Coordinates of C-alpha atoms and ligand atoms in Angstrom, one line a residue:
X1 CA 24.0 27.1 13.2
X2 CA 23.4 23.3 12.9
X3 CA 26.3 21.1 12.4
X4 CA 26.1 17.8 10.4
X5 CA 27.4 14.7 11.8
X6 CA 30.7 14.9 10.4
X7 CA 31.6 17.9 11.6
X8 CA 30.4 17.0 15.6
X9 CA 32.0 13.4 15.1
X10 CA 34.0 12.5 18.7
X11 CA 36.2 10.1 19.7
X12 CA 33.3 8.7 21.8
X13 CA 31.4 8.4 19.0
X14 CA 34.4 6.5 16.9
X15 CA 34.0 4.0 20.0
X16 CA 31.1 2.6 18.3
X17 CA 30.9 0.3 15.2
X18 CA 29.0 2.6 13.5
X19 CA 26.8 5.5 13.7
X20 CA 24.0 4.3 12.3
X21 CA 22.4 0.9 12.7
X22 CA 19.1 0.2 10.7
X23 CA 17.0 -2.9 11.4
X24 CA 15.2 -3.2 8.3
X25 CA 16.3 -2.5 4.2
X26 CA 12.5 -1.5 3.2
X27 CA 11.5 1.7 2.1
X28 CA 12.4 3.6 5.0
X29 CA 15.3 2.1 5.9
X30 CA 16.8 1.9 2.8
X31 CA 16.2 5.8 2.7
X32 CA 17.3 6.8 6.0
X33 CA 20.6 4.5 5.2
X34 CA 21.3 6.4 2.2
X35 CA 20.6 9.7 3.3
X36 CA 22.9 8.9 6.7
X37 CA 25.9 7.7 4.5
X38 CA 25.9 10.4 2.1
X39 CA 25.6 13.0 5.3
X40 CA 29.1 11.4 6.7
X41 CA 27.6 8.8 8.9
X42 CA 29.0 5.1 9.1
X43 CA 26.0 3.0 8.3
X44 CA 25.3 -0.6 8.7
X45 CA 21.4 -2.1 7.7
X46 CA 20.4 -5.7 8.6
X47 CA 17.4 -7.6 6.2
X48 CA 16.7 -10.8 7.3
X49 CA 14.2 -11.2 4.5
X50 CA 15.2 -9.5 0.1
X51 CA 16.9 -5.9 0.0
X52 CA 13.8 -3.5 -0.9
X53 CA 11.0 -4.8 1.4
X54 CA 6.9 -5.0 1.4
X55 CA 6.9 -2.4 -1.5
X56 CA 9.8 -3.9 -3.9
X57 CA 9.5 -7.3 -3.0
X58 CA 6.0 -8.3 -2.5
X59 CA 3.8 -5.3 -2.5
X60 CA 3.5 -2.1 -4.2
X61 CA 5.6 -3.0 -7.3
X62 CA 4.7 -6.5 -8.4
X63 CA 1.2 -5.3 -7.3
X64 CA 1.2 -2.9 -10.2
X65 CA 2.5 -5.1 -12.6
X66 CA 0.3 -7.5 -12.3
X67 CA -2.5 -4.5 -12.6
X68 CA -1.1 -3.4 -15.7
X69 CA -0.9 -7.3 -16.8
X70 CA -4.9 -7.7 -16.1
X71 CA -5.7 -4.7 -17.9
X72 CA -4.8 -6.1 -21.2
X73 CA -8.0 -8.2 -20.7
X74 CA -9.9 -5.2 -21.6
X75 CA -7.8 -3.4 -23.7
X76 CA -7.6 -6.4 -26.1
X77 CA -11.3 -6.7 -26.0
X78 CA -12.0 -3.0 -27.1
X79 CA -9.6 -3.2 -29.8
X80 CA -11.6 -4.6 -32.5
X81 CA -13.4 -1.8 -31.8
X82 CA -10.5 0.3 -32.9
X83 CA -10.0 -1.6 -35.8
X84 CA -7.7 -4.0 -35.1
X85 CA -7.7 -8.2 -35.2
X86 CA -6.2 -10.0 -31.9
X87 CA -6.3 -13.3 -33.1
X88 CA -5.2 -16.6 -31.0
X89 CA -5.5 -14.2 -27.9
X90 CA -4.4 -16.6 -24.7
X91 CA -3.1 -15.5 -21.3
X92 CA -0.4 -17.5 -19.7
X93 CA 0.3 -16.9 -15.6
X94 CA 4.2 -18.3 -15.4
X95 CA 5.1 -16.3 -18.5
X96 CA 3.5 -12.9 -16.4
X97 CA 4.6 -14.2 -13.3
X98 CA 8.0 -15.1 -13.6
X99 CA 8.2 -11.5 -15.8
X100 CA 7.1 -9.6 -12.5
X101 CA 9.5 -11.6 -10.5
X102 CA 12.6 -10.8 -12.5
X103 CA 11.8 -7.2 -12.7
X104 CA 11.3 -7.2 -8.7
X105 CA 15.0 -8.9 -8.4
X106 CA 16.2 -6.1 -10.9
X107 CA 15.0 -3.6 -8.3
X108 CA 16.6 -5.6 -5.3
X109 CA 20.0 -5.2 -7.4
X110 CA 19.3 -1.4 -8.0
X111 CA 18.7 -0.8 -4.3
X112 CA 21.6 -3.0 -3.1
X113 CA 23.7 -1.0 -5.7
X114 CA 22.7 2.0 -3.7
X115 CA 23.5 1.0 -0.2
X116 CA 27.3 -0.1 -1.7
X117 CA 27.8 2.9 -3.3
X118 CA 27.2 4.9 -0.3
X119 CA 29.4 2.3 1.2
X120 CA 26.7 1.1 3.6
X121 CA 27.2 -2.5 5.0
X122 CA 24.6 -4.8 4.9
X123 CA 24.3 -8.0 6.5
X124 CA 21.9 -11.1 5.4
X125 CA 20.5 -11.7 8.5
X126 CA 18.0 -10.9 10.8
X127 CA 18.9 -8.4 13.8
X128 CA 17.9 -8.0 17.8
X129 CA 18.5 -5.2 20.2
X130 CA 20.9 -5.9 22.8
X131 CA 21.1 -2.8 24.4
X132 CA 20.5 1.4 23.5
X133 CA 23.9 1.1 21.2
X134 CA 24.3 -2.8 20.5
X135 CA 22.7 -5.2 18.1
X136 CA 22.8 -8.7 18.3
X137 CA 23.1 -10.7 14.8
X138 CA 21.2 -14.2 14.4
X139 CA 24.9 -15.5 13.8
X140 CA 25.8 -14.6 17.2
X141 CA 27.8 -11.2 16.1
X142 CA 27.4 -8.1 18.4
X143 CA 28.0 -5.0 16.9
X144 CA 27.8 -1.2 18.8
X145 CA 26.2 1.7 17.2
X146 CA 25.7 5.2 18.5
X147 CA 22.1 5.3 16.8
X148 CA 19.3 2.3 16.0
X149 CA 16.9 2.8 13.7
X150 CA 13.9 0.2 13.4
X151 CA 12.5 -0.4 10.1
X152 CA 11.1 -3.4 10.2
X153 CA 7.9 -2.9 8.8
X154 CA 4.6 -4.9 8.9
X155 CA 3.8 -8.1 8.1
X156 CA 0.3 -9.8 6.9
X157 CA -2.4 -11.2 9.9
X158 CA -4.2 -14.1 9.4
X159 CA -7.4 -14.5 11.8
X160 CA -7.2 -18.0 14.0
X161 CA -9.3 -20.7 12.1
X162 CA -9.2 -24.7 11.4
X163 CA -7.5 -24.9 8.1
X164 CA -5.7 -21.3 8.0
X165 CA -2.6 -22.6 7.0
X166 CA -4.2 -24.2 3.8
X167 CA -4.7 -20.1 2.8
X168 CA -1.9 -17.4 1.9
X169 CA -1.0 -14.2 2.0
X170 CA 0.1 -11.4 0.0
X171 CA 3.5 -12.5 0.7
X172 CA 3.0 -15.8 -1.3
X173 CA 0.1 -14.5 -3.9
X174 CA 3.2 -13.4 -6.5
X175 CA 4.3 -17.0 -6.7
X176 CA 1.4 -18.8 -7.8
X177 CA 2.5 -22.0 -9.8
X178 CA -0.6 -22.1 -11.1
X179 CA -3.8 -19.7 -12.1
X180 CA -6.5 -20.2 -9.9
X181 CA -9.9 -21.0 -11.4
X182 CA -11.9 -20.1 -8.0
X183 CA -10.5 -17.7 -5.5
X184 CA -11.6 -16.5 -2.1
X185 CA -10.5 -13.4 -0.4
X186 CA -10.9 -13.1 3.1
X187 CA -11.4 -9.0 3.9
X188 CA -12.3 -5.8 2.2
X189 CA -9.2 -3.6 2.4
X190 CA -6.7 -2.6 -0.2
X191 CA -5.2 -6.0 -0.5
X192 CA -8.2 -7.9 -1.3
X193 CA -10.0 -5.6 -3.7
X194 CA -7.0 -5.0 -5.9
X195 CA -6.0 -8.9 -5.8
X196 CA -9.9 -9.7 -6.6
X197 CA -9.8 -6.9 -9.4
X198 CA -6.1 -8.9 -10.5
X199 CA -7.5 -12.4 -10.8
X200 CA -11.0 -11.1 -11.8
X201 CA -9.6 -9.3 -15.0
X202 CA -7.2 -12.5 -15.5
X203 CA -10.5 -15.0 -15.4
X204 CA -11.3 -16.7 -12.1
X205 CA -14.1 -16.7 -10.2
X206 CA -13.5 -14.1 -7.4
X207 CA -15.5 -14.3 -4.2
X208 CA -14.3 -11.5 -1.7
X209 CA -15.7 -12.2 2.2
X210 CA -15.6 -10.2 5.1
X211 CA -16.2 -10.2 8.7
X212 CA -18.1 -6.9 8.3
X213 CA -20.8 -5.4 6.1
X214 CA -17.9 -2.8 4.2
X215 CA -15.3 -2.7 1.7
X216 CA -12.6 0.3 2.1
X217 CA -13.9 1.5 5.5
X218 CA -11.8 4.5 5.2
X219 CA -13.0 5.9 1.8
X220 CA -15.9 7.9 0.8
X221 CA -19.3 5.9 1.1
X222 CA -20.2 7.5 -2.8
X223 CA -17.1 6.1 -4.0
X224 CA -16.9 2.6 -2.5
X225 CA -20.8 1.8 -3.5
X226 CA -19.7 2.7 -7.0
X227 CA -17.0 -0.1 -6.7
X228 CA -19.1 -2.4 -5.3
X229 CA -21.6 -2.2 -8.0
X230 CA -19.4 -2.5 -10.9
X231 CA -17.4 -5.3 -9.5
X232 CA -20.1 -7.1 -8.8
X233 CA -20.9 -6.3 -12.5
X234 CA -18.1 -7.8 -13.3
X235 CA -18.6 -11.0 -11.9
X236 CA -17.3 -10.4 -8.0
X237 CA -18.8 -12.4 -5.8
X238 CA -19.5 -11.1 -2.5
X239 CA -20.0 -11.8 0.8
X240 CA -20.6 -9.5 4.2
X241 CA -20.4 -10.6 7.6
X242 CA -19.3 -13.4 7.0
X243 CA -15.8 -14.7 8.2
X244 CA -14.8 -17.8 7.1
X245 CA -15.2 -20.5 9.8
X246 CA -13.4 -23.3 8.5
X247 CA -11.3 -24.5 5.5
X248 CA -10.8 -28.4 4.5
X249 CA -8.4 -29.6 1.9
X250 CA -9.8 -31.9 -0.8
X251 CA -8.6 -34.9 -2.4
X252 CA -8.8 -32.7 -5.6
X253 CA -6.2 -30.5 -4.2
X254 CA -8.9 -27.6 -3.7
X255 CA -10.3 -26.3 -0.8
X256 CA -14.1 -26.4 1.1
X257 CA -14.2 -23.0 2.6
X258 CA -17.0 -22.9 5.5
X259 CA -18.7 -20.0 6.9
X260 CA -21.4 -19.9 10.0
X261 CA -24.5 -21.0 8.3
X262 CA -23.5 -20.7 4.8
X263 CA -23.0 -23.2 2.4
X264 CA -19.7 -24.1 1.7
X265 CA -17.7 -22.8 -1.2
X266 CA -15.0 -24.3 -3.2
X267 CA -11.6 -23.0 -4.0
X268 CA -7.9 -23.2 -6.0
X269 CA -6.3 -20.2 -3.7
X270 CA -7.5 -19.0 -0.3
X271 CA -5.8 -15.3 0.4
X272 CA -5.9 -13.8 3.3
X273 CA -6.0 -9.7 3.2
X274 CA -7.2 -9.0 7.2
X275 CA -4.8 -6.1 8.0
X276 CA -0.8 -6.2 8.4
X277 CA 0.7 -5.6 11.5
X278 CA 4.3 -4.1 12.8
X279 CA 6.4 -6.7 12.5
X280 CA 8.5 -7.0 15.8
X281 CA 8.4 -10.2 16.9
X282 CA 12.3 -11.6 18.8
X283 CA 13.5 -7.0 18.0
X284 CA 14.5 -7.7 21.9
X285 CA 12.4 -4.2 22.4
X286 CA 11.5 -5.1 26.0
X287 CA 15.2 -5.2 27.1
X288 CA 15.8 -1.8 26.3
X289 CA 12.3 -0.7 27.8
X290 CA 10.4 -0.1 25.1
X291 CA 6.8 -0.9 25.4
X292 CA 4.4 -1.9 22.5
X293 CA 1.5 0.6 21.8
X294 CA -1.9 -1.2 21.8
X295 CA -1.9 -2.1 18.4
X296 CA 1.5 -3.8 18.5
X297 CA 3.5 -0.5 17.2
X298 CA 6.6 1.5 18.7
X299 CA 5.3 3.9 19.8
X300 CA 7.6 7.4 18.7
X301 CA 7.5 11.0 19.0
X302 CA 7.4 13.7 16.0
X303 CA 11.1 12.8 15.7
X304 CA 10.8 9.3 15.4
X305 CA 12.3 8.5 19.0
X306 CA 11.2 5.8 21.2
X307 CA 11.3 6.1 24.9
X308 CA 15.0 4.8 24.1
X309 CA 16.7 7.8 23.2
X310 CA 18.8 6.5 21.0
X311 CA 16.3 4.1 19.5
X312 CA 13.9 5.7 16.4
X313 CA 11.6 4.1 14.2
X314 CA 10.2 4.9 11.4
X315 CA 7.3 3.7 8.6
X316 CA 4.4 0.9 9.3
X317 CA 6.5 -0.6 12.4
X318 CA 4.9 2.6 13.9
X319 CA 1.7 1.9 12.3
X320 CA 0.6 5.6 11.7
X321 CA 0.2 5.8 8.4
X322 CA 1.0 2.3 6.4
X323 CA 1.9 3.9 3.0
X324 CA 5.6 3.6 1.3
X325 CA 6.2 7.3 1.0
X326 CA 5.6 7.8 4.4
X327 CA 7.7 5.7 5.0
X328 CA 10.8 7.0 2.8
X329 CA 9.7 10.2 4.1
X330 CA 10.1 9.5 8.0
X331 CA 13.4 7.7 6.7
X332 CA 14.7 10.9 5.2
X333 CA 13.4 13.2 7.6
X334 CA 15.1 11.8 10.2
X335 CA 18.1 10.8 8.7
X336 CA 18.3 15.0 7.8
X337 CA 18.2 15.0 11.7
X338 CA 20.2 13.5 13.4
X339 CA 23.1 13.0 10.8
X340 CA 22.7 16.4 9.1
X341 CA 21.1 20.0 9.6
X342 CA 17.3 19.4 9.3
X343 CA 15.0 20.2 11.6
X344 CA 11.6 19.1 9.4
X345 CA 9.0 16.7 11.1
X346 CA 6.4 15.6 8.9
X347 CA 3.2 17.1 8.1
X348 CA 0.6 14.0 8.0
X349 CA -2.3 16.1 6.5
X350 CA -3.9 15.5 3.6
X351 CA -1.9 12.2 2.4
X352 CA -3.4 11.2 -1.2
X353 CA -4.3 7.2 -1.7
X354 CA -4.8 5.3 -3.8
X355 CA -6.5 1.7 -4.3
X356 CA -5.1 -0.2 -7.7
X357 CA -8.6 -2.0 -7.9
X358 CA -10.7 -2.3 -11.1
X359 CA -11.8 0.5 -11.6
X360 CA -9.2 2.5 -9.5
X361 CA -10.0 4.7 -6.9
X362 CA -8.0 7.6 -5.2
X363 CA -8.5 10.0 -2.4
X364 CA -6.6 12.9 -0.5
X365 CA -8.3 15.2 2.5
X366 CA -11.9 14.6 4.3
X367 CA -14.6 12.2 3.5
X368 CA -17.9 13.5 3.3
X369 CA -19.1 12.4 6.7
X370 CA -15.7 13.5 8.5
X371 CA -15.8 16.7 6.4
X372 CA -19.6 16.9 8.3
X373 CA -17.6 16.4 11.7
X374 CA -14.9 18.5 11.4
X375 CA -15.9 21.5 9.3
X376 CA -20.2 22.0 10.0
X377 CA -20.9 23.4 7.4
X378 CA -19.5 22.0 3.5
X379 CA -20.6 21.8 0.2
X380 CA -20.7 18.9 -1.7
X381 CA -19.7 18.8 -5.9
X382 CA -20.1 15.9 -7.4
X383 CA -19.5 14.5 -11.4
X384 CA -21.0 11.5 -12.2
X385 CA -19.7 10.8 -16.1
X386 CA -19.4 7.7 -18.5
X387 CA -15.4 8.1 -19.6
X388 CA -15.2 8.2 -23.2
X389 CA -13.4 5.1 -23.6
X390 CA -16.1 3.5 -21.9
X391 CA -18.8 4.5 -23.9
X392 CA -16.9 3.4 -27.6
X393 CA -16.0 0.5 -25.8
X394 CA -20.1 -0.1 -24.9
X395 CA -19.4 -0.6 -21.1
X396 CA -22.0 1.3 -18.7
X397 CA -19.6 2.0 -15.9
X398 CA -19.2 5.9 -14.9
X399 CA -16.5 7.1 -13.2
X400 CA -17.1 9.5 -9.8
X401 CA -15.7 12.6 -8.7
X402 CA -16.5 14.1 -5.6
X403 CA -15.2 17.4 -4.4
X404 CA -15.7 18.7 -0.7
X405 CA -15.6 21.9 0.4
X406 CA -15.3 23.8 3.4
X407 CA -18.6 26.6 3.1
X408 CA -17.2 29.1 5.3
X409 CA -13.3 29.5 3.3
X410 CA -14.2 27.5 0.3
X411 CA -11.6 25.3 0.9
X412 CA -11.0 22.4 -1.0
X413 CA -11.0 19.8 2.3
X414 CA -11.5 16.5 0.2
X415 CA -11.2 14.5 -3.3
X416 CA -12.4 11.2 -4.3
X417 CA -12.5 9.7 -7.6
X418 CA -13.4 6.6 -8.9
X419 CA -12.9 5.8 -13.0
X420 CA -10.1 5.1 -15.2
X421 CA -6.6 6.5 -14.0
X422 CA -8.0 8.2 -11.0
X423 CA -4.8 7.7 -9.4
X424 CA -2.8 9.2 -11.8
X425 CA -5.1 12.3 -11.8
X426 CA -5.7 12.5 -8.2
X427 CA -1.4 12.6 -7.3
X428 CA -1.7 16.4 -9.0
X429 CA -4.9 17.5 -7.6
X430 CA -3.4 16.8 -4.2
X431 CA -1.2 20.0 -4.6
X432 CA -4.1 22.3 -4.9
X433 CA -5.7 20.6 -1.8
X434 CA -2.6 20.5 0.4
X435 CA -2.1 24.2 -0.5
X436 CA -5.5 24.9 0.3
X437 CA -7.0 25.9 -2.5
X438 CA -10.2 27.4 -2.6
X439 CA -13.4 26.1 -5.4
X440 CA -13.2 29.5 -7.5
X441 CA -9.3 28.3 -7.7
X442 CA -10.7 25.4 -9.5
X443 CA -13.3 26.9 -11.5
X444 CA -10.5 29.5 -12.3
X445 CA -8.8 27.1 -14.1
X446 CA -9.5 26.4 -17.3
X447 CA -10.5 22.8 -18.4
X448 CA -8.2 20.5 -20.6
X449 CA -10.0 18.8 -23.0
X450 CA -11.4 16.3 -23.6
X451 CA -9.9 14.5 -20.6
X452 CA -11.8 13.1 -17.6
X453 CA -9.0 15.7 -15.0
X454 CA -11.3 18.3 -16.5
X455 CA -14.4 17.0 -14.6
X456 CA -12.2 18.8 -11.9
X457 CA -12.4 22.4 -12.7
X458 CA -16.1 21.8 -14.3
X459 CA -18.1 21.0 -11.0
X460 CA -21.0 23.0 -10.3
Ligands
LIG1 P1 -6.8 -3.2 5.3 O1 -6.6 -2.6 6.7 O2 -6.9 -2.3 4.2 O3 -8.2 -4.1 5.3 C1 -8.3 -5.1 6.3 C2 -9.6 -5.8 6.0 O4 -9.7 -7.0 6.7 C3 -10.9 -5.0 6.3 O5 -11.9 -5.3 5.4 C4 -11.2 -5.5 7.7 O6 -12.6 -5.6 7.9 C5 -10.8 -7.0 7.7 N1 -10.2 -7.5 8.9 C6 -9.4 -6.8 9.8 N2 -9.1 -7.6 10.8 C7 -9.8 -8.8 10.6 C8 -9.9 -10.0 11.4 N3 -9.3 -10.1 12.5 N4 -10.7 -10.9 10.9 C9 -11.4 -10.8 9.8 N5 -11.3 -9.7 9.0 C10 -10.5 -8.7 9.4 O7 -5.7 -4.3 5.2 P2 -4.9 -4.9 4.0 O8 -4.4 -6.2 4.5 O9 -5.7 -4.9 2.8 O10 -3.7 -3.9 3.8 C11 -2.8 -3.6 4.8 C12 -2.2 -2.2 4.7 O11 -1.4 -2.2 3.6 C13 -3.3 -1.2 4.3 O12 -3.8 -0.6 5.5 C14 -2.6 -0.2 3.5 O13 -2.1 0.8 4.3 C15 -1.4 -1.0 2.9 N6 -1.6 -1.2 1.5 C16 -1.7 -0.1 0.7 C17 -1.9 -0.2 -0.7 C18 -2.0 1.0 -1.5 O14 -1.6 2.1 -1.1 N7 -2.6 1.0 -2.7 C19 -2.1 -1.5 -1.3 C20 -2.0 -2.6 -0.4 C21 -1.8 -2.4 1.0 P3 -13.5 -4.3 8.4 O15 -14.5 -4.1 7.3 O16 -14.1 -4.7 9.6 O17 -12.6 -3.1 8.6

C-alpha cells in the first residue's frame, strides 16, 4: 500500500529546507501548497507579483465582475418594461472599478489566510532555480528543497510595433483611471471579445482588429458567426486582417492607431489581447537542463515532471490547456502524488469553456468540423430560439444550441451554445457529455420549463 509523505519522511529528506518548494502562488500553486501542507509536507511558495495570480488578481474574477457590472446596462433598460421607473440612471467607472479592486484584495487575504493556516511560508519575492533541490531568492537567500514545483503561469504578449508601449494589457485594463470613450482591441480571442463586450455594454466605441479573418478560432463556426453578428449589432466595430502597424500619441492625450493601407483610427485605450505565454523568463531552467518546448512551455510528463526529476510543473507555464481549473486540478493531482497516496493523472477530454462575451458562449467536446475528422459519420441538432427575455425586451438576438453526435453510438461528442447564461447551463450538460451519454439519454429526459436548458433535451 501507498504511504504518504509523513509516514516515508527521512533524515535525508529533513536535510532540506523544505519538502516542497513552489515557484508561483496562482491557482495551481496555491492548490498544490495547500494540499502538500495538509498531507504533512513542509511547504514554502514564492509570488513575486499579489497572492492569487492571473485568475484572482487580474483575470477570471475581476473579469466577471466587471461582466456582471455591464450587464446592468441592459437590465436597467428592460425594466420599464417590467414596470418600473430608473430615473437619473448614470454609470460611474472609479465607483465600479475601485468596487472590483477591493473585492480582488479580499480574495488575496482569503488565499493568504489559507497558505498560513496550513502553516505554509511565503515569501514576497520572486524565485530562480539554483539547482534540482535549491532556490535562489531575488534577495540573495538560498534555500534547499527536496521537491520544486513551477507555477509560474503565463503572462500577456504584445506583438513588436512603433508605439506598443502606448497600448496595455489585461494586466493594466482593471485600473483604468478613466472610461474610455474609443477603444481598440488588438486580437479575437477570449480576452478581447469579453473586454469589447465590457466596454461596449458600458458605452465606448469598441473596434476589435485582428491579424486574421476569425474571432474564437477554437469554437464552433455556427456559434462564433452568431456572435459576430450581434456584436456588430451592437455597435462593434470590426476589423480582419488587419494588424495594427503603428500607434502615435496625440497632443490630446489619445492615440492614432495605423494599419497597412487603412485609415487611421483614433483612440482613449489601446489593449492588447494576442495570446499569453508561460511566463519563465530569469526561472534559471537552463541550469538544471531543462529545455523550453517550442512554444516557450516546460515541457512535463502525465505526472507533471520535467526532465529534472525533481522539478514538476503544473498549469499554463505548461501551456496545455490555459484554463484555472486545470490548473488547480494539476496542482492537486500532483500534490495527492508525491506528498500523499494518489495515483490520478488527469483526464484532459472534454474540458467545458466558456467565453464571458456579450452574449456568452460555452462549449465542452468536438466542434462540428473536428467531430467530421474524428468520428465520419455524426449528426448534427441544432436550436435556433429568441430567449424569452429577449423577445419582452424587443431585442432580435436568438440564442444557438448545437448538439453533435456521434451516428454510430449516438454519443453526445460536442455542445455549443450561444444566448443568455450559456455558461451557467453548459457547466451541467458537461456531465452527461463526459459520461458519454447517448441523444435518447437526452430526449429521455424530460424538459424543464420554460427555461432555455430545455432546448437541450428538445432537439430533433
Ligand atoms: P487567445 O489565444 O484566446 O487569442 C489570441 C488572439 O490574438 C487571436 O485572435 C489570434 O489571432 C491573435 N494573435 C495571436 N498572436 C498574435 C500576434 N503575434 N499578432 C497579432 N495577433 C495575434 O488569447 P487571449 O490573449 O485572448 O487569452 C489568452 C488565454 O487566456 C486564452 O487562450 C485562454 O485560455 C485564457 N483565457 C480564458 C478565459 C476564459 O476561460 N473565459 C478568459 C480569458 C483568457 P488568430 O485569429 O490568428 O488566432
Amino acid at each position: 500500500m501507498a504511504t504518504t509523505l509523513a509516514e516515508t519522511a527521512t533524515n535525508a529528506d529533513q536535510a532540506f529546507d523544505f519538502d516542497l518548494f513552489v515557484i508561483g502562488a496562482g491557482s495551481g500553486g496555491v492548490r498544490a501548497s495547500r494540499v502538500a501542507a495538509a498531507l504533512g509536507a513542509r511547504v514554502a511558495v514564492a509570488e513575486e507579483h499579489r497572492i492569487g495570480g492571473t485568475c484572482v488578481i487580474r483575470g477570471c474574477v475581476p473579469k466577471k465582475l466587471l461582466v456582471y457590472g455591464s450587464h446592468f446596462a441592459e437590465e436597467l433598460q428592460d425594466a420599464s418594461n417590467y414596470g418600473w421607473t430608473v430615473e437619473g440612471m448614470s454609470f460611474d467607472w472609479p465607483t465600479l472599478r475601485d468596487a472590483v479592486l477591493a473585492d480582488v484584495t479580499r480574495i488575496e487575504k482569503a488565499y493568504t489566510a489559507t497558505l498560513d493556516s496550513h502553516k505554509v511560508e511565503h515569501f514576497h519575492e520572486k524565485a530562480s532555480i539554483a539547482g534540482p533541490n535549491e532556490v535562489m531568492l531575488a534577495s540573495g537567500r538560498s534555500i534547499t528543497a527536496k521537491v520544486i514545483l513551477v507555477a509560474t503561469g503565463a503572462w500577456p504578449v504584445k506583438p513588436v510595433f512603433e508605439g506598443s508601449e502606448h497600448c496595455i494589457t489585461s494586466n493594466e485594463v482593471f485600473h483604468l483611471e478613466t472610461f474610455p470613450r474609443r477603444v481598440v482591441i488588438q486580437g479575437a480571442g477570449y480576452i478581447a471579445l469579453e473586454f469589447a463586450g465590457i466596454f461596449n455594454a458600458l458605452g465606448a466605441h469598441v473596434t476589435v482588429t485582428n491579424r486574421s479573418d476569425a474571432i474564437l478560432r477554437t469554437y464552433d463556426e455556427s456559434l462564433r458567426d452568431r456572435l459576430l453578428q450581434i456584436t456588430m449589432a451592437r455597435g462593434i466595430e470590426y476589423k480582419f486582417n488587419c494588424p495594427i502597424e503603428k500607434v502615435v500619441k496625440r497632443e490630446d492625450g489619445a492615440f492614432d492607431v495605423h494599419f497597412p493601407g487603412k485609415d487611421p483610427i483614433i483612440a482613449d485605450v489601446i489593449l492588447i489581447a494576442t495570446g499569453r505565454h508561460p511566463n519563465v523568463g530569469g526561472l534559471g531552467l537552463d541550469g538544471v537542463g531543462i529545455a523550453l518546448g517550442e512554444r516557450g512551455e516546460i515541457p512535463v510528463d502525465a505526472e507533471n515532471r520535467t526532465s529534472c526529476p525533481s522539478i514538476y510543473a503544473v498549469g499554463d507555464v505548461t501551456d496545455r490547456v490555459q484554463l484555472t481549473p486545470i490548473a488547480i486540478r494539476e496542482g492537486q493531482a500532483f500534490a495527492d502524488r508525491v506528498f500523499g497516496k494518489g495515483h490520478a493523472t488527469l483526464n484532459y477530454d472534454f474540458i467545458p469553456s466558456a467565453v464571458f462575451s456579450q452574449p456568452p458562449l460555452a462549449a465542452v467536446g468536438y466542434t462540428e468540423g473536428k467531430a467530421r475528422e474524428k468520428f465520419g459519420s455524426i449528426k448534427v441538432y441544432s436550436s435556433d430560439f429568441r430567449p424569452m427575455k429577449n423577445v419582452f425586451g424587443h431585442r432580435p438576438e436568438r440564442g444557438l444550441y448545437k448538439m453533435i453526435v456521434d451516428a454510430e453510438t449516438d454519443k453526445v461528442v460536442g455542445l455549443h451554445m450561444i444566448g443568455p447564461e450559456s455558461p451557467e447551463i453548459l457547466q451541467a450538460a458537461a456531465i452527461a457529455v463526459k459520461a458519454g451519454l447517448t441523444k435518447a439519454d437526452f430526449d429521455a429526459t424530460v424538459a424543464l420549463h420554460p427555461s432555455m436548458s430545455e432546448e437541450l433535451v428538445l432537439m430533433r
